[in-house]
PDB file of C-alpha atoms in Angstrom:
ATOM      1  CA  UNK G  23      98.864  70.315 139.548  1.00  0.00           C
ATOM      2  CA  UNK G  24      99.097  74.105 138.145  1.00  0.00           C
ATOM      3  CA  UNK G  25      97.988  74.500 134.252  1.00  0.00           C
ATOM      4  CA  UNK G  26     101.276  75.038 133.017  1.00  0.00           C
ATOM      5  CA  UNK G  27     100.122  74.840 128.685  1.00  0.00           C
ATOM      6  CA  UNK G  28      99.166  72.275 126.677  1.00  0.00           C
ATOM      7  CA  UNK G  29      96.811  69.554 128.108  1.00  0.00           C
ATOM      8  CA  UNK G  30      97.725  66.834 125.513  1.00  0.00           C
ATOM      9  CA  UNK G  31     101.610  67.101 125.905  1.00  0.00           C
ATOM     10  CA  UNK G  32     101.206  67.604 129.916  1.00  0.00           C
ATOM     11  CA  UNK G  33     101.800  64.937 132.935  1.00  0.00           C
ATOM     12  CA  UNK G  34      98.360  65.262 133.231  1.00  0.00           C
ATOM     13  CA  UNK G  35      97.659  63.378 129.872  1.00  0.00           C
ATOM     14  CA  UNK G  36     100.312  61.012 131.079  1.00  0.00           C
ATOM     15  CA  UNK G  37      98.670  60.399 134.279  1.00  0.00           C
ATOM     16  CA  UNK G  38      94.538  60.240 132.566  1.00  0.00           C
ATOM     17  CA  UNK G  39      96.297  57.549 130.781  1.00  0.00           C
ATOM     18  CA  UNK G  40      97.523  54.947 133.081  1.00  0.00           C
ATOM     19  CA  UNK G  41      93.982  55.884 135.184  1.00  0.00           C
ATOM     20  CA  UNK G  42      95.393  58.062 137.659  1.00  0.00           C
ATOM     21  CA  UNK G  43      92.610  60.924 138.971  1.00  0.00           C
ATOM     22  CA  UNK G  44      94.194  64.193 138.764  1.00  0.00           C
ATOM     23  CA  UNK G  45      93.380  68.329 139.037  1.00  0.00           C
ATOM     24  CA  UNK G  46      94.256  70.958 136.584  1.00  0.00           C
ATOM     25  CA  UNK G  47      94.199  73.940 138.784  1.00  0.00           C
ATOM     26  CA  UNK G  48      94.443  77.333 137.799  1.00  0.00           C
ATOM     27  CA  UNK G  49      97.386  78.988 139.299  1.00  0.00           C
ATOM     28  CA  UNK G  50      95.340  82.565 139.291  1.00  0.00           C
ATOM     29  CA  UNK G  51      93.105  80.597 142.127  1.00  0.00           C
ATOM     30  CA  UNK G  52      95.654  79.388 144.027  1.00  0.00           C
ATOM     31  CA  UNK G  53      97.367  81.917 146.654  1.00  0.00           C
ATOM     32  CA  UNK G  54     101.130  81.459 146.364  1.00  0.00           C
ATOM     33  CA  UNK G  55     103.279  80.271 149.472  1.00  0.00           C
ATOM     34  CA  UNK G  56     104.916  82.987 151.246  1.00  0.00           C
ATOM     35  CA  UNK G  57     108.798  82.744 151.281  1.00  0.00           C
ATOM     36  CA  UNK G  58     110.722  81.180 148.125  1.00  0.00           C
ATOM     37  CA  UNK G  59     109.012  79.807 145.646  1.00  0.00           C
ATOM     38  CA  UNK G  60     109.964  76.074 144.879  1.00  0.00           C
ATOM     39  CA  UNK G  61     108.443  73.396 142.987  1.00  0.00           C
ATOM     40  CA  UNK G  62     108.238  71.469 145.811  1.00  0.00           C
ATOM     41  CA  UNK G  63     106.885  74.026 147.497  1.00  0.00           C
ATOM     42  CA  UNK G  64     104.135  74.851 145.432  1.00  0.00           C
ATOM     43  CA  UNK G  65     103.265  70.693 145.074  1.00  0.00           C
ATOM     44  CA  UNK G  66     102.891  70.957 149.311  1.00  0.00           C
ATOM     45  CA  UNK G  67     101.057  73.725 149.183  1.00  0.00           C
ATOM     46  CA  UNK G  68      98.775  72.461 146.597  1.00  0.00           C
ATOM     47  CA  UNK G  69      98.649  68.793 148.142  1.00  0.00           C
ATOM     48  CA  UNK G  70      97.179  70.788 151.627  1.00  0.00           C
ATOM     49  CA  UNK G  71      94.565  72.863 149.817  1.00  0.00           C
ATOM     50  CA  UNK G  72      92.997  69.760 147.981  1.00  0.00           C
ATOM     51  CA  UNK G  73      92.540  68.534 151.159  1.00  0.00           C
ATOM     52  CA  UNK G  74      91.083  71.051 152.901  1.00  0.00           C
ATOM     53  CA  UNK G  75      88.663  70.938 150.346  1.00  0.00           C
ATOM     54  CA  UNK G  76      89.867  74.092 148.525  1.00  0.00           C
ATOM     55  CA  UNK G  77      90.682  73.773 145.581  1.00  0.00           C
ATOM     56  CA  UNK G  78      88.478  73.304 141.988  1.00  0.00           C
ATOM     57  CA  UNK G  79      89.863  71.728 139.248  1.00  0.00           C
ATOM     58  CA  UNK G  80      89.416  72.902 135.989  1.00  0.00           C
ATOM     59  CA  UNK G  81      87.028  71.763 133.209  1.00  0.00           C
ATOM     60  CA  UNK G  82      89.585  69.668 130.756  1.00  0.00           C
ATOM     61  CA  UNK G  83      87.249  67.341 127.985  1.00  0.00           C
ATOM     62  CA  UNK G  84      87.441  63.671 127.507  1.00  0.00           C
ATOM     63  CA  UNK G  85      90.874  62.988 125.608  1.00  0.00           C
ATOM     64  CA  UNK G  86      88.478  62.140 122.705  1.00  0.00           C
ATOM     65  CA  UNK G  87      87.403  65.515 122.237  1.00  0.00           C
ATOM     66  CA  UNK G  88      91.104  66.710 122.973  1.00  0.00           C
ATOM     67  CA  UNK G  89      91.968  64.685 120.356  1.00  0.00           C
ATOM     68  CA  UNK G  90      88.763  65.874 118.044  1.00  0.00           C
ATOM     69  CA  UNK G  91      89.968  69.456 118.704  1.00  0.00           C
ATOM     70  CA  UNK G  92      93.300  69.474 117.711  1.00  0.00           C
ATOM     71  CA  UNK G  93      92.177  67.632 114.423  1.00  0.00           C
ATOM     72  CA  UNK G  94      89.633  70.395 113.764  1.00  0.00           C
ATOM     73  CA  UNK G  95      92.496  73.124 114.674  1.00  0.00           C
ATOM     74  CA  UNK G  96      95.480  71.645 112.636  1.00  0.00           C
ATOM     75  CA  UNK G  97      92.211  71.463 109.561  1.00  0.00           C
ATOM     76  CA  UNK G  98      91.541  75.320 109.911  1.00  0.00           C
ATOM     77  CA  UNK G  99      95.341  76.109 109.977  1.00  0.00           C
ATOM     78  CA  UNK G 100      95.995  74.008 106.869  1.00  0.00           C
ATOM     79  CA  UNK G 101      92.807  75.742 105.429  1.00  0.00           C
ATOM     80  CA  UNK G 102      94.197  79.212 106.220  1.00  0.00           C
ATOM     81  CA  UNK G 103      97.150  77.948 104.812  1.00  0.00           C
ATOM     82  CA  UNK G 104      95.228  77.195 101.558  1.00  0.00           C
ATOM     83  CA  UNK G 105      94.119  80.427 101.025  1.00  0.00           C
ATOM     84  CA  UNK G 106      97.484  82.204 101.854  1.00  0.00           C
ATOM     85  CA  UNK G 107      99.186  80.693  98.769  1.00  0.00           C
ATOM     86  CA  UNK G 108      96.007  80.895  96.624  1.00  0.00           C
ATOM     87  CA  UNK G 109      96.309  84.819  97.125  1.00  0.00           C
ATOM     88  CA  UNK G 110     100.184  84.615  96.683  1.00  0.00           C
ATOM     89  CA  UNK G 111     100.009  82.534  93.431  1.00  0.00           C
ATOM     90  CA  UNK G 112      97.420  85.847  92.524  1.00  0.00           C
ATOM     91  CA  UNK G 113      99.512  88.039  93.133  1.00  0.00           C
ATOM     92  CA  UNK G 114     102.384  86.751  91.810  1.00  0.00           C
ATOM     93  CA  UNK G 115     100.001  86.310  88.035  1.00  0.00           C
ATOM     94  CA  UNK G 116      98.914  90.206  88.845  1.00  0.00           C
ATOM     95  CA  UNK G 117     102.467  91.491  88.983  1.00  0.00           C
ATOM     96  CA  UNK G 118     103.466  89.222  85.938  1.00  0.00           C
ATOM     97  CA  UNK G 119     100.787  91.345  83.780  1.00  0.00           C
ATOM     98  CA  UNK G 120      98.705  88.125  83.732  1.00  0.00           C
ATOM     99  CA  UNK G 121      95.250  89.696  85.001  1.00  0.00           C
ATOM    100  CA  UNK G 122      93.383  86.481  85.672  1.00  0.00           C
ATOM    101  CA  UNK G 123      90.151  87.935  87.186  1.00  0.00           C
ATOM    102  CA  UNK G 124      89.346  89.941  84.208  1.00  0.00           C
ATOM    103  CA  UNK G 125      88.976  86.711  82.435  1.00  0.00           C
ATOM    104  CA  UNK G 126      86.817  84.667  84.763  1.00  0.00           C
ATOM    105  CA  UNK G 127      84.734  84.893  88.055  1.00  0.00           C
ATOM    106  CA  UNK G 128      86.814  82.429  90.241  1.00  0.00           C
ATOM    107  CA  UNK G 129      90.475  83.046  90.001  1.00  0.00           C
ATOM    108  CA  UNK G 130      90.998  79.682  92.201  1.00  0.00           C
ATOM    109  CA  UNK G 131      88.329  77.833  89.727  1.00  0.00           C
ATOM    110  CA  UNK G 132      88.780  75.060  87.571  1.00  0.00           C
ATOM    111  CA  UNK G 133      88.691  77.317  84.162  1.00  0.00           C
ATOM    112  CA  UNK G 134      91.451  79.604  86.192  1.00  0.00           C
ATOM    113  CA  UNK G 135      93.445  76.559  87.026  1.00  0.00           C
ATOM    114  CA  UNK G 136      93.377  75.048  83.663  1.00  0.00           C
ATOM    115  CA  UNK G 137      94.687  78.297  82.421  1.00  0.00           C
ATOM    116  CA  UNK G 138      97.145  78.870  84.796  1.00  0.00           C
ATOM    117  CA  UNK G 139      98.491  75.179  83.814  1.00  0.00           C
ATOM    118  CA  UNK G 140      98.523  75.934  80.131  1.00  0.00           C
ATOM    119  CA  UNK G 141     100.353  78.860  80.830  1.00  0.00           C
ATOM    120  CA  UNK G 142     102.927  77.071  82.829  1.00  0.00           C
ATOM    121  CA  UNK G 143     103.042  74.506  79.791  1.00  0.00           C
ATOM    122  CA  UNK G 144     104.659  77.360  77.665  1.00  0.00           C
ATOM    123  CA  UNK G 145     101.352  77.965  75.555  1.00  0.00           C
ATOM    124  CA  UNK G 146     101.114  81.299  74.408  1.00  0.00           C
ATOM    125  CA  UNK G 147      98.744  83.272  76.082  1.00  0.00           C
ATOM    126  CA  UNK G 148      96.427  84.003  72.322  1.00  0.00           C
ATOM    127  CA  UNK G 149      96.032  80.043  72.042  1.00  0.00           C
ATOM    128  CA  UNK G 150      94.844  79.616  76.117  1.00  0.00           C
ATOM    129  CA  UNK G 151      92.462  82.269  75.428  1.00  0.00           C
ATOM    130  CA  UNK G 152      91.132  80.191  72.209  1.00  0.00           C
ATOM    131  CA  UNK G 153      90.936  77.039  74.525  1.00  0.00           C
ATOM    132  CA  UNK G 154      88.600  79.297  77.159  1.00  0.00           C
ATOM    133  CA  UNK G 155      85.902  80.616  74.603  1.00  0.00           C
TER     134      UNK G 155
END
């Protein structure tokens, strides 16, 4: 079969599963048929090449790792995430007139987020900066 996107949503996963051997092939490698193009078509044309001996499937990893790399993937994204709304809740303190940083190291710290909570509370800001020294 062509690569056609993702391995763990593809027939190929489907057909791993139930212990059928199959190719991922890439289509670069593959010279099209000449005429119209059909599904079909292409499936023949494929079917004749692996045959012949012709084709080489490509590397795909156990569905283990598959599985190990999406975890680690959807982890960084969430992480990325993280920091996105870290900088927004910064800049939202920094156009309030709430300078933050001037007042400790670690805007994202624990001192920063206790402040930041107290704020929230309705403290004023004289009594949070009381609590902090």
């Amino acid at each position: 079969m062509e690569s056609a996107g993702v391995v763990l949503e593809s027939p190929f996963a489907e057909l791993e599963a139930v212990g059928i051997v199959a190719w991922v092939v890439n289509a670069r490698h593959v010279k099209a048929v000449p005429g119209r193009k059909t599904d079909m078509a292409d499936a023949q044309w494929l079917a004749t090449l692996a045959r012949a001996g012709l084709l080489r499937g490509s590397f795909i990893p156990r569905v283990e790792f598959r599985q190990l790399h999406l975890v680690a993937w959807q982890r960084q994204k969430l992480v990325g995430m993280l920091s996105a709304e870290k900088n927004r809740l910064h800049k939202v303190l920094v156009d309030a007139g709430i300078r933050i940083n001037v007042l400790v190291s670690d805007v994202h710290g624990q001192s920063a987020r206790a402040m930041i909570k107290a704020f929230m509370a309705g403290l004023p800001m004289g009594e949070i900066l009381d609590r902090k020294g």
